[in-house]
Short mmCIF file of C-alpha atoms in Angstrom, two decimals:
data_model
loop_
_atom_site.label_atom_id
_atom_site.label_comp_id
_atom_site.label_asym_id
_atom_site.label_seq_id
_atom_site.Cartn_x
_atom_site.Cartn_y
_atom_site.Cartn_z
CA UNK L 1 -132.78 -122.20 2.22
CA UNK L 2 -130.33 -119.35 1.71
CA UNK L 3 -127.93 -119.50 -1.20
CA UNK L 4 -125.40 -117.26 0.55
CA UNK L 5 -122.08 -118.82 1.29
CA UNK L 6 -121.58 -119.78 4.92
CA UNK L 7 -118.40 -117.97 5.78
CA UNK L 8 -117.88 -119.79 9.07
CA UNK L 9 -117.45 -123.00 7.09
CA UNK L 10 -114.72 -121.54 4.90
CA UNK L 11 -111.27 -122.92 5.38
CA UNK L 12 -108.75 -121.04 7.49
CA UNK L 13 -105.03 -121.25 7.99
CA UNK L 14 -104.36 -122.87 11.34
CA UNK L 15 -101.51 -120.51 12.25
CA UNK L 16 -99.79 -117.30 11.21
CA UNK L 17 -96.77 -119.35 10.20
CA UNK L 18 -98.92 -121.52 7.95
CA UNK L 19 -100.35 -118.43 6.24
CA UNK L 20 -96.93 -116.79 5.84
CA UNK L 21 -95.42 -119.93 4.32
CA UNK L 22 -98.39 -120.43 1.97
CA UNK L 23 -98.49 -116.76 0.92
CA UNK L 24 -94.72 -116.59 0.54
CA UNK L 25 -94.90 -119.81 -1.46
CA UNK L 26 -97.51 -118.23 -3.74
CA UNK L 27 -95.07 -115.38 -4.41
CA UNK L 28 -91.88 -117.46 -4.56
CA UNK L 29 -92.05 -119.14 -7.92
CA UNK L 30 -90.56 -119.19 -11.38
CA UNK L 31 -90.40 -115.40 -11.21
CA UNK L 32 -87.65 -115.72 -8.59
CA UNK L 33 -85.71 -118.68 -9.95
CA UNK L 34 -86.36 -118.38 -13.69
CA UNK L 35 -86.96 -114.73 -14.57
CA UNK L 36 -85.08 -112.80 -11.87
CA UNK L 37 -81.55 -114.13 -12.64
CA UNK L 38 -81.77 -113.68 -16.40
CA UNK L 39 -83.39 -110.23 -16.17
CA UNK L 40 -80.72 -109.19 -13.66
CA UNK L 41 -78.10 -110.57 -16.05
CA UNK L 42 -79.58 -108.64 -18.97
CA UNK L 43 -79.88 -105.47 -16.89
CA UNK L 44 -76.35 -105.24 -15.53
CA UNK L 45 -76.87 -106.79 -12.12
CA UNK L 46 -76.23 -104.23 -9.37
CA UNK L 47 -78.50 -101.37 -10.39
CA UNK L 48 -81.33 -103.72 -11.28
CA UNK L 49 -81.11 -105.27 -7.80
CA UNK L 50 -81.11 -101.82 -6.22
CA UNK L 51 -84.19 -100.69 -8.15
CA UNK L 52 -85.92 -104.02 -7.49
CA UNK L 53 -85.56 -103.66 -3.71
CA UNK L 54 -86.77 -100.04 -3.87
CA UNK L 55 -89.90 -101.06 -5.77
CA UNK L 56 -90.60 -103.91 -3.34
CA UNK L 57 -90.82 -101.21 -0.65
CA UNK L 58 -92.99 -98.68 -2.50
CA UNK L 59 -95.05 -101.05 -4.67
CA UNK L 60 -94.85 -104.58 -3.35
CA UNK L 61 -95.54 -104.00 0.34
CA UNK L 62 -98.42 -101.48 -0.02
CA UNK L 63 -100.30 -103.43 -2.72
CA UNK L 64 -99.80 -106.76 -0.93
CA UNK L 65 -101.20 -105.24 2.26
CA UNK L 66 -104.11 -103.63 0.39
CA UNK L 67 -105.07 -106.93 -1.25
CA UNK L 68 -104.71 -108.83 2.02
CA UNK L 69 -106.98 -106.29 3.77
CA UNK L 70 -109.66 -106.71 1.12
CA UNK L 71 -109.62 -110.47 1.51
CA UNK L 72 -109.74 -110.62 5.30
CA UNK L 73 -112.32 -107.84 5.59
CA UNK L 74 -114.81 -109.59 3.29
CA UNK L 75 -113.82 -113.22 3.93
CA UNK L 76 -114.37 -113.81 0.23
CA UNK L 77 -112.29 -114.56 -2.85
CA UNK L 78 -111.34 -111.87 -5.37
CA UNK L 79 -114.68 -111.45 -7.17
CA UNK L 80 -116.77 -111.71 -4.00
CA UNK L 81 -114.56 -109.24 -2.13
CA UNK L 82 -115.11 -106.43 -4.62
CA UNK L 83 -118.79 -107.29 -5.03
CA UNK L 84 -119.42 -107.17 -1.27
CA UNK L 85 -117.93 -103.70 -0.90
CA UNK L 86 -119.18 -102.18 -4.18
CA UNK L 87 -120.89 -104.35 -6.78
CA UNK L 88 -119.97 -101.90 -9.55
CA UNK L 89 -116.34 -102.93 -9.04
CA UNK L 90 -116.94 -106.67 -9.22
CA UNK L 91 -115.20 -106.76 -12.60
CA UNK L 92 -111.84 -105.94 -10.97
CA UNK L 93 -111.97 -109.21 -9.06
CA UNK L 94 -112.90 -110.88 -12.33
CA UNK L 95 -109.73 -109.53 -13.95
CA UNK L 96 -107.66 -111.06 -11.15
CA UNK L 97 -109.35 -114.45 -11.52
CA UNK L 98 -108.94 -114.33 -15.32
CA UNK L 99 -105.26 -113.45 -14.85
CA UNK L 100 -104.72 -116.43 -12.53
CA UNK L 101 -106.57 -118.71 -14.97
CA UNK L 102 -104.49 -117.68 -17.99
CA UNK L 103 -101.19 -117.72 -16.11
CA UNK L 104 -101.64 -121.23 -14.73
CA UNK L 105 -102.63 -122.51 -18.17
CA UNK L 106 -99.11 -121.82 -19.48
CA UNK L 107 -97.22 -121.75 -16.15
CA UNK L 108 -98.04 -125.44 -15.75
CA UNK L 109 -96.27 -126.11 -19.05
CA UNK L 110 -93.05 -124.68 -17.61
CA UNK L 111 -93.66 -126.68 -14.44
CA UNK L 112 -93.72 -129.74 -16.67
CA UNK L 113 -90.34 -128.77 -18.14
CA UNK L 114 -88.93 -128.67 -14.61
CA UNK L 115 -90.27 -132.17 -13.89
CA UNK L 116 -88.67 -133.40 -17.12
CA UNK L 117 -85.26 -132.10 -16.02
CA UNK L 118 -85.64 -133.69 -12.58
CA UNK L 119 -86.36 -137.00 -14.33
CA UNK L 120 -83.37 -136.45 -16.64
CA UNK L 121 -81.00 -135.95 -13.71
CA UNK L 122 -82.45 -138.93 -11.84
CA UNK L 123 -81.74 -141.13 -14.88
CA UNK L 124 -78.15 -140.01 -15.37
CA UNK L 125 -78.34 -136.43 -16.66
CA UNK L 126 -77.47 -137.24 -20.27
CA UNK L 127 -78.20 -134.18 -22.43
CA UNK L 128 -76.28 -135.25 -25.51
CA UNK L 129 -73.64 -132.54 -25.27
CA UNK L 130 -75.76 -129.82 -26.92
CA UNK L 131 -77.90 -128.47 -24.10
CA UNK L 132 -79.71 -125.91 -26.24
CA UNK L 133 -80.64 -128.50 -28.87
CA UNK L 134 -81.81 -130.88 -26.13
CA UNK L 135 -84.19 -128.29 -24.69
CA UNK L 136 -85.44 -127.03 -28.06
CA UNK L 137 -86.11 -130.58 -29.23
CA UNK L 138 -87.97 -131.41 -26.02
CA UNK L 139 -90.30 -128.39 -25.98
CA UNK L 140 -91.11 -128.85 -29.67
CA UNK L 141 -92.14 -132.48 -29.11
CA UNK L 142 -95.90 -133.07 -29.49
CA UNK L 143 -96.14 -135.62 -26.65
CA UNK L 144 -93.55 -135.55 -23.88
CA UNK L 145 -93.88 -131.91 -22.69
CA UNK L 146 -97.66 -132.31 -22.74
CA UNK L 147 -97.44 -135.38 -20.50
CA UNK L 148 -95.19 -133.62 -17.99
CA UNK L 149 -97.51 -130.58 -18.04
CA UNK L 150 -100.48 -132.81 -17.18
CA UNK L 151 -98.54 -134.48 -14.35
CA UNK L 152 -97.65 -131.08 -12.88
CA UNK L 153 -101.26 -129.86 -13.06
CA UNK L 154 -102.54 -133.08 -11.49
CA UNK L 155 -100.15 -132.63 -8.55
CA UNK L 156 -101.41 -129.08 -7.95
CA UNK L 157 -105.04 -130.19 -8.15
CA UNK L 158 -104.40 -132.95 -5.61
CA UNK L 159 -103.07 -130.41 -3.11
CA UNK L 160 -105.88 -127.86 -3.63
CA UNK L 161 -108.59 -130.54 -3.33
CA UNK L 162 -107.22 -131.18 0.18
CA UNK L 163 -108.39 -127.73 1.30
CA UNK L 164 -106.74 -124.75 2.94
CA UNK L 165 -105.32 -126.32 6.09
CA UNK L 166 -104.86 -129.97 5.10
CA UNK L 167 -103.84 -129.25 1.51
CA UNK L 168 -102.28 -125.85 0.83
CA UNK L 169 -100.91 -125.10 4.31
CA UNK L 170 -99.57 -128.62 4.86
CA UNK L 171 -97.83 -128.70 1.46
CA UNK L 172 -96.35 -125.22 2.00
CA UNK L 173 -94.92 -126.21 5.39
CA UNK L 174 -92.99 -128.98 3.64
CA UNK L 175 -92.00 -127.35 0.35
CA UNK L 176 -90.97 -123.84 1.50
CA UNK L 177 -88.44 -124.92 4.15
CA UNK L 178 -87.09 -127.57 1.76
CA UNK L 179 -86.77 -124.95 -0.99
CA UNK L 180 -84.87 -122.61 1.32
CA UNK L 181 -82.42 -125.29 2.43
CA UNK L 182 -81.78 -126.43 -1.14
CA UNK L 183 -81.23 -122.95 -2.55
CA UNK L 184 -78.79 -122.10 0.26
CA UNK L 185 -76.84 -125.31 -0.51
CA UNK L 186 -76.69 -124.53 -4.25
CA UNK L 187 -75.86 -120.84 -3.64
CA UNK L 188 -73.01 -121.69 -1.26
CA UNK L 189 -71.58 -124.13 -3.79
CA UNK L 190 -71.85 -121.59 -6.62
CA UNK L 191 -70.22 -118.83 -4.57
CA UNK L 192 -67.25 -121.03 -3.64
CA UNK L 193 -66.36 -121.89 -7.24
CA UNK L 194 -63.06 -120.47 -8.57
CA UNK L 195 -63.92 -117.25 -10.39
CA UNK L 196 -67.31 -116.80 -8.65
CA UNK L 197 -66.19 -113.49 -7.10
CA UNK L 198 -66.59 -111.70 -10.44
CA UNK L 199 -70.17 -112.92 -10.65
CA UNK L 200 -70.94 -111.70 -7.13
CA UNK L 201 -69.40 -108.32 -7.96
CA UNK L 202 -71.54 -108.09 -11.11
CA UNK L 203 -74.69 -108.96 -9.14
CA UNK L 204 -74.21 -106.76 -6.08
CA UNK L 205 -72.04 -103.79 -7.16
CA UNK L 206 -73.91 -101.17 -9.25
CA UNK L 207 -72.31 -100.58 -12.63
CA UNK L 208 -73.21 -97.48 -14.62
CA UNK L 209 -72.58 -99.10 -18.03
CA UNK L 210 -76.01 -100.78 -18.39
CA UNK L 211 -77.80 -97.48 -17.63
CA UNK L 212 -75.49 -95.00 -19.42
CA UNK L 213 -78.27 -93.70 -21.70
CA UNK L 214 -81.75 -92.45 -20.77
CA UNK L 215 -83.44 -95.29 -22.68
CA UNK L 216 -81.34 -97.94 -20.94
CA UNK L 217 -81.97 -96.31 -17.56
CA UNK L 218 -85.73 -96.28 -18.09
CA UNK L 219 -85.70 -99.84 -19.38
CA UNK L 220 -83.92 -101.18 -16.28
CA UNK L 221 -86.37 -99.32 -14.03
CA UNK L 222 -89.40 -100.69 -15.90
CA UNK L 223 -87.97 -104.22 -15.81
CA UNK L 224 -87.41 -103.94 -12.05
CA UNK L 225 -90.97 -102.72 -11.48
CA UNK L 226 -92.43 -105.45 -13.68
CA UNK L 227 -90.39 -108.11 -11.91
CA UNK L 228 -91.80 -106.99 -8.55
CA UNK L 229 -95.32 -107.52 -9.90
CA UNK L 230 -94.60 -110.96 -11.32
CA UNK L 231 -92.54 -112.08 -8.34
CA UNK L 232 -95.04 -111.01 -5.65
CA UNK L 233 -98.06 -112.24 -7.65
CA UNK L 234 -99.71 -108.81 -7.54
CA UNK L 235 -102.98 -108.34 -9.40
CA UNK L 236 -103.70 -112.08 -9.64
CA UNK L 237 -106.24 -112.32 -6.82
CA UNK L 238 -103.93 -114.61 -4.83
CA UNK L 239 -103.34 -112.32 -1.85
CA UNK L 240 -107.04 -111.42 -1.64
CA UNK L 241 -107.99 -115.11 -1.67
CA UNK L 242 -105.36 -116.17 0.86
CA UNK L 243 -106.18 -113.13 2.99
CA UNK L 244 -109.80 -114.26 3.17
CA UNK L 245 -108.63 -117.33 5.11
CA UNK L 246 -106.82 -115.22 7.74
CA UNK L 247 -107.92 -114.93 11.35
CA UNK L 248 -108.78 -111.44 12.64
CA UNK L 249 -106.04 -111.48 15.25
CA UNK L 250 -103.27 -112.10 12.71
CA UNK L 251 -100.89 -109.15 12.30
CA UNK L 252 -101.11 -108.36 8.58
CA UNK L 253 -98.30 -105.79 8.58
CA UNK L 254 -95.91 -108.33 10.07
CA UNK L 255 -97.13 -110.99 7.64
CA UNK L 256 -96.71 -108.66 4.66
CA UNK L 257 -93.16 -107.75 5.68
CA UNK L 258 -92.23 -111.41 6.12
CA UNK L 259 -93.84 -112.47 2.82
CA UNK L 260 -92.18 -109.74 0.74
CA UNK L 261 -88.92 -110.22 2.64
CA UNK L 262 -88.84 -113.98 2.07
CA UNK L 263 -89.72 -113.51 -1.59
CA UNK L 264 -86.92 -110.99 -2.08
CA UNK L 265 -84.45 -113.15 -0.15
CA UNK L 266 -85.15 -116.16 -2.37
CA UNK L 267 -84.73 -113.98 -5.47
CA UNK L 268 -81.34 -112.76 -4.22
CA UNK L 269 -80.28 -116.31 -3.31
CA UNK L 270 -81.33 -117.45 -6.79
CA UNK L 271 -79.09 -114.75 -8.25
CA UNK L 272 -76.26 -115.96 -6.00
CA UNK L 273 -76.86 -119.56 -7.05
CA UNK L 274 -76.87 -118.85 -10.79
CA UNK L 275 -74.86 -115.73 -11.69
CA UNK L 276 -71.54 -116.64 -9.96
CA UNK L 277 -71.73 -120.17 -11.38
CA UNK L 278 -72.22 -118.84 -14.91
CA UNK L 279 -69.28 -116.44 -14.47
CA UNK L 280 -67.08 -119.20 -13.05
CA UNK L 281 -67.85 -122.04 -15.45
CA UNK L 282 -69.29 -120.41 -18.55
CA UNK L 283 -69.26 -116.81 -19.75
CA UNK L 284 -71.03 -113.60 -18.80
CA UNK L 285 -72.73 -113.52 -22.22
CA UNK L 286 -74.74 -116.61 -21.25
CA UNK L 287 -76.58 -114.56 -18.64
CA UNK L 288 -78.40 -112.93 -21.54
CA UNK L 289 -79.80 -116.29 -22.65
CA UNK L 290 -83.21 -115.15 -21.41
CA UNK L 291 -85.74 -117.86 -20.54
CA UNK L 292 -83.27 -120.50 -21.70
CA UNK L 293 -80.85 -119.65 -18.88
CA UNK L 294 -81.90 -122.39 -16.45
CA UNK L 295 -82.80 -124.97 -19.09
CA UNK L 296 -79.91 -124.48 -21.53
CA UNK L 297 -77.04 -122.74 -19.74
CA UNK L 298 -77.27 -124.14 -16.22
CA UNK L 299 -77.17 -127.86 -17.15
CA UNK L 300 -73.89 -127.12 -18.96
CA UNK L 301 -72.64 -125.22 -15.91
CA UNK L 302 -73.55 -128.06 -13.55
CA UNK L 303 -71.83 -130.58 -15.80
CA UNK L 304 -68.65 -128.52 -15.51
CA UNK L 305 -68.43 -128.78 -11.72
CA UNK L 306 -67.62 -131.72 -9.41
CA UNK L 307 -70.80 -133.57 -8.39
CA UNK L 308 -72.59 -131.43 -10.96
CA UNK L 309 -75.31 -134.03 -11.45
CA UNK L 310 -76.18 -133.87 -7.76
CA UNK L 311 -76.32 -130.08 -7.72
CA UNK L 312 -78.30 -130.07 -10.97
CA UNK L 313 -80.87 -132.41 -9.41
CA UNK L 314 -81.08 -130.33 -6.23
CA UNK L 315 -81.50 -127.14 -8.24
CA UNK L 316 -84.40 -128.44 -10.34
CA UNK L 317 -86.10 -129.94 -7.28
CA UNK L 318 -86.06 -126.52 -5.60
CA UNK L 319 -87.36 -124.94 -8.82
CA UNK L 320 -90.19 -127.50 -8.75
CA UNK L 321 -91.07 -126.57 -5.17
CA UNK L 322 -91.15 -122.89 -6.14
CA UNK L 323 -93.22 -123.50 -9.26
CA UNK L 324 -95.67 -125.79 -7.45
CA UNK L 325 -96.40 -123.45 -4.52
CA UNK L 326 -97.21 -120.62 -6.95
CA UNK L 327 -99.28 -122.86 -9.21
CA UNK L 328 -101.25 -124.16 -6.21
CA UNK L 329 -102.08 -120.56 -5.27
CA UNK L 330 -103.22 -119.74 -8.81
CA UNK L 331 -105.49 -122.79 -8.87
CA UNK L 332 -106.89 -121.86 -5.46
CA UNK L 333 -107.83 -118.38 -6.77
CA UNK L 334 -109.93 -119.87 -9.57
CA UNK L 335 -111.38 -122.65 -7.41
CA UNK L 336 -112.28 -120.26 -4.56
CA UNK L 337 -114.13 -118.06 -7.05
CA UNK L 338 -116.39 -120.98 -8.02
CA UNK L 339 -116.78 -122.12 -4.40
CA UNK L 340 -117.78 -118.66 -3.15
CA UNK L 341 -119.77 -117.44 -6.16
CA UNK L 342 -121.47 -120.58 -7.49
CA UNK L 343 -121.22 -122.57 -4.23
CA UNK L 344 -119.58 -125.53 -5.93
CA UNK L 345 -117.96 -128.20 -3.81
CA UNK L 346 -114.18 -127.81 -3.55
CA UNK L 347 -113.44 -131.05 -5.36
CA UNK L 348 -115.76 -130.20 -8.27
CA UNK L 349 -114.42 -126.65 -8.62
CA UNK L 350 -110.78 -127.69 -8.43
CA UNK L 351 -110.92 -130.69 -10.75
CA UNK L 352 -113.03 -128.93 -13.39
CA UNK L 353 -110.83 -125.83 -13.47
CA UNK L 354 -107.59 -127.84 -13.42
CA UNK L 355 -108.86 -129.93 -16.34
CA UNK L 356 -109.88 -126.82 -18.32
CA UNK L 357 -106.54 -125.08 -17.77
CA UNK L 358 -104.68 -128.30 -18.52
CA UNK L 359 -106.45 -128.51 -21.88
CA UNK L 360 -105.53 -124.92 -22.75
CA UNK L 361 -101.98 -125.66 -21.62
CA UNK L 362 -101.80 -128.51 -24.13
CA UNK L 363 -102.29 -126.00 -26.94
CA UNK L 364 -99.78 -123.60 -25.31
CA UNK L 365 -97.22 -126.41 -25.27
CA UNK L 366 -97.95 -127.43 -28.85
CA UNK L 367 -97.56 -123.79 -29.96
CA UNK L 368 -93.79 -124.28 -29.63
CA UNK L 369 -93.85 -127.22 -32.00
CA UNK L 370 -96.74 -128.65 -34.00
CA UNK L 371 -98.85 -125.46 -33.76
CA UNK L 372 -95.99 -122.96 -34.10
CA UNK L 373 -97.51 -121.66 -37.33
CA UNK L 374 -100.52 -120.28 -35.43
CA UNK L 375 -99.68 -116.81 -34.14
CA UNK L 376 -101.44 -113.93 -32.38
CA UNK L 377 -99.90 -110.56 -33.08
CA UNK L 378 -96.75 -112.28 -34.28
CA UNK L 379 -96.48 -114.40 -31.11
CA UNK L 380 -97.17 -118.08 -30.61
CA UNK L 381 -99.94 -118.96 -28.15
CA UNK L 382 -97.55 -119.51 -25.22
CA UNK L 383 -95.90 -116.09 -25.65
CA UNK L 384 -99.22 -114.36 -26.35
CA UNK L 385 -100.67 -115.66 -23.08
CA UNK L 386 -97.60 -114.40 -21.22
CA UNK L 387 -97.92 -110.99 -22.88
CA UNK L 388 -101.63 -110.76 -21.97
CA UNK L 389 -101.02 -111.49 -18.29
CA UNK L 390 -97.65 -109.79 -17.68
CA UNK L 391 -98.16 -106.63 -19.74
CA UNK L 392 -101.93 -106.06 -19.51
CA UNK L 393 -103.97 -108.01 -16.93
CA UNK L 394 -101.60 -107.80 -13.95
CA UNK L 395 -100.84 -104.05 -14.15
CA UNK L 396 -104.47 -103.17 -14.96
CA UNK L 397 -105.72 -105.27 -12.03
CA UNK L 398 -103.16 -103.76 -9.62
CA UNK L 399 -103.93 -100.22 -10.84
CA UNK L 400 -107.67 -100.69 -10.30
CA UNK L 401 -107.00 -102.25 -6.89
CA UNK L 402 -105.09 -99.14 -5.83
CA UNK L 403 -107.89 -96.88 -7.07
CA UNK L 404 -110.50 -99.03 -5.34
CA UNK L 405 -108.71 -99.17 -1.98
CA UNK L 406 -107.55 -95.57 -2.21
CA UNK L 407 -110.77 -93.88 -3.27
CA UNK L 408 -113.76 -96.27 -3.19
CA UNK L 409 -113.37 -98.50 -0.14
CA UNK L 410 -110.96 -96.02 1.41
CA UNK L 411 -107.51 -96.31 2.97
CA UNK L 412 -109.07 -95.65 6.39
CA UNK L 413 -111.21 -98.80 6.07
CA UNK L 414 -108.15 -100.75 5.00
CA UNK L 415 -106.20 -99.35 7.96
CA UNK L 416 -109.02 -100.31 10.35
CA UNK L 417 -108.83 -103.86 9.04
CA UNK L 418 -105.07 -103.89 9.54
CA UNK L 419 -105.56 -102.82 13.16
CA UNK L 420 -108.01 -105.64 13.92
CA UNK L 421 -105.09 -107.51 15.49
CA UNK L 422 -104.88 -104.85 18.22
CA UNK L 423 -101.63 -103.25 17.02
CA UNK L 424 -101.53 -99.63 15.82
CA UNK L 425 -100.82 -99.19 12.10
CA UNK L 426 -97.82 -96.84 12.33
CA UNK L 427 -97.28 -96.79 8.57
CA UNK L 428 -100.82 -95.58 7.82
CA UNK L 429 -99.75 -92.31 6.15
CA UNK L 430 -97.03 -93.93 4.06
CA UNK L 431 -99.46 -96.68 3.07
CA UNK L 432 -102.09 -94.13 2.02
CA UNK L 433 -99.60 -92.11 -0.03
CA UNK L 434 -98.29 -95.19 -1.85
CA UNK L 435 -101.72 -96.68 -2.59
CA UNK L 436 -103.42 -93.43 -3.63
CA UNK L 437 -100.63 -91.64 -5.50
CA UNK L 438 -97.23 -93.31 -5.94
CA UNK L 439 -98.24 -96.85 -6.90
CA UNK L 440 -100.84 -95.82 -9.53
CA UNK L 441 -98.29 -93.60 -11.30
CA UNK L 442 -95.63 -96.33 -11.31
CA UNK L 443 -98.13 -98.94 -12.50
CA UNK L 444 -99.18 -96.69 -15.37
CA UNK L 445 -95.51 -96.44 -16.37
CA UNK L 446 -95.23 -100.25 -16.38
CA UNK L 447 -98.42 -100.58 -18.43
CA UNK L 448 -97.52 -97.97 -21.04
CA UNK L 449 -93.87 -99.01 -21.40
CA UNK L 450 -94.80 -102.67 -21.63
CA UNK L 451 -97.18 -101.98 -24.51
CA UNK L 452 -94.76 -99.58 -26.23
CA UNK L 453 -91.84 -102.02 -26.03
CA UNK L 454 -93.97 -104.84 -27.41
#
C-alpha cells in the first residue's frame, strides 16, 4: 500500500466565497484590532496609514498571491509544497510551520484575555476604577489567564477538527460577517462622539511632525511594512495551506485582491473605532499606550460614553471573532503539516498540536507573573516568542518564499497556476518585478531594522 497522501481526499472549500472569508479571517486578527490602532497612534496616524496602504500593494498582494499559487499548484501544506517542487527547499516550509506553531502558542494567551473581558462585560463590567491595575493584576495571576487561554485554544481545536468545509469554512461564514457588522456599529458610534473629528483628522490627514527627522521617517516606514506582514499573516504558511484547498477554477487574483482589501478595510475601521473615541473621551497621549490600548485605555473610554457597557461588550466580541479566525488558521497550518507529511488523522493531529501549544502557552502566560524572573535576552518568554516570530521567522520565511518563487520555481510557473481559472494574468510583469526584486529588498530592510532596533 502506498504511503503517499491521497490528494483527492483532501478537504476543499465549497465555494470561492467560503475561501475568501476563511482566508480573510486568517489575516484579520489581533494585528488589525490590537496592533494597528496603537502603532498608528504611535506613528502619527496619517502618514503611517499612507505607507501601510502602499506596502499592501507592493508587498502584501504579490506575496499573498505567490503563497496561494504554491499551495494550489501542489495541493499540499507548507512543507509538502516546497518539498514537491524542490526538496532542497523543504526547510522554508518548515520555517512557516514553526512560525505558526510559536505564534499560536502565545497568541492564544491574548485570545484568553479577550474572553476574560467579554466575561467581565457580561457580568457588569466592573473594573474597579483603575483599568491599568485591573489588567496588570489579571495577566500576572497564575490561574485565571491560563484558564481563559485553554478555553480559547479548545474552541479553535474544535473548529479545526471539523475539517475544511464543515469546520473552518462554516465558522468563517458566521464570524467574519458578524465581525464586520459589529466593527461598523462601534466605528459609527465612535465617529459620532463630540470631539471625534480631531481623532479622524489625526488618523486620515498626513502630519509631517512624526516624520520630521530621517530616523523617525525610516521608523514609520519600517513599522508600516512590518504591520503588513503581521496583518496579512505572510510567511506563516497559512496562505499556502489554505491555497492547497482551492479549486483550479477559482480566480486567485480576484481572491487575493478581496482578501487584502477586506483585511485593510477592517484595519481602517478599527482605527476609526478606536482613535476618535480616545480623542473624544480620553487624551491623544493614551494612543501611545502600546499593547495596553484595548485592554487598559478602551474600557475607560467605553465607561465614559452612554451605553458604554454595551459597546464595550460588542467591541470585545468582535475582537474575539478576529482573534479566533486567525488562531484557527494557525492551528490548521500545523495540523495540515502532520496530516500531509505523517498522514495522521485530522483529529489526532489537531488535538495533539493544540495540546502542545496550549502547554507552551501556559508558560508564556506565567512569564508575566510567577515566571517573570526567567528572561531570554532581557525579555520574558511571552515577549521573546513575539520577537522570534515578528522580527525573525516571518521576514525570513517571506524573503525565502520570494527567492523560491522568483528564481527556483519561477514566476512563469506561478503565473501559469494563476491562469488555471481561464483568465489572463494582466499583472504578470508587475507581479514578477515585486516578487523578484522589490519585495526581497523591502523584506531585508524589515529584517535588519527589526534586529537593530531590538
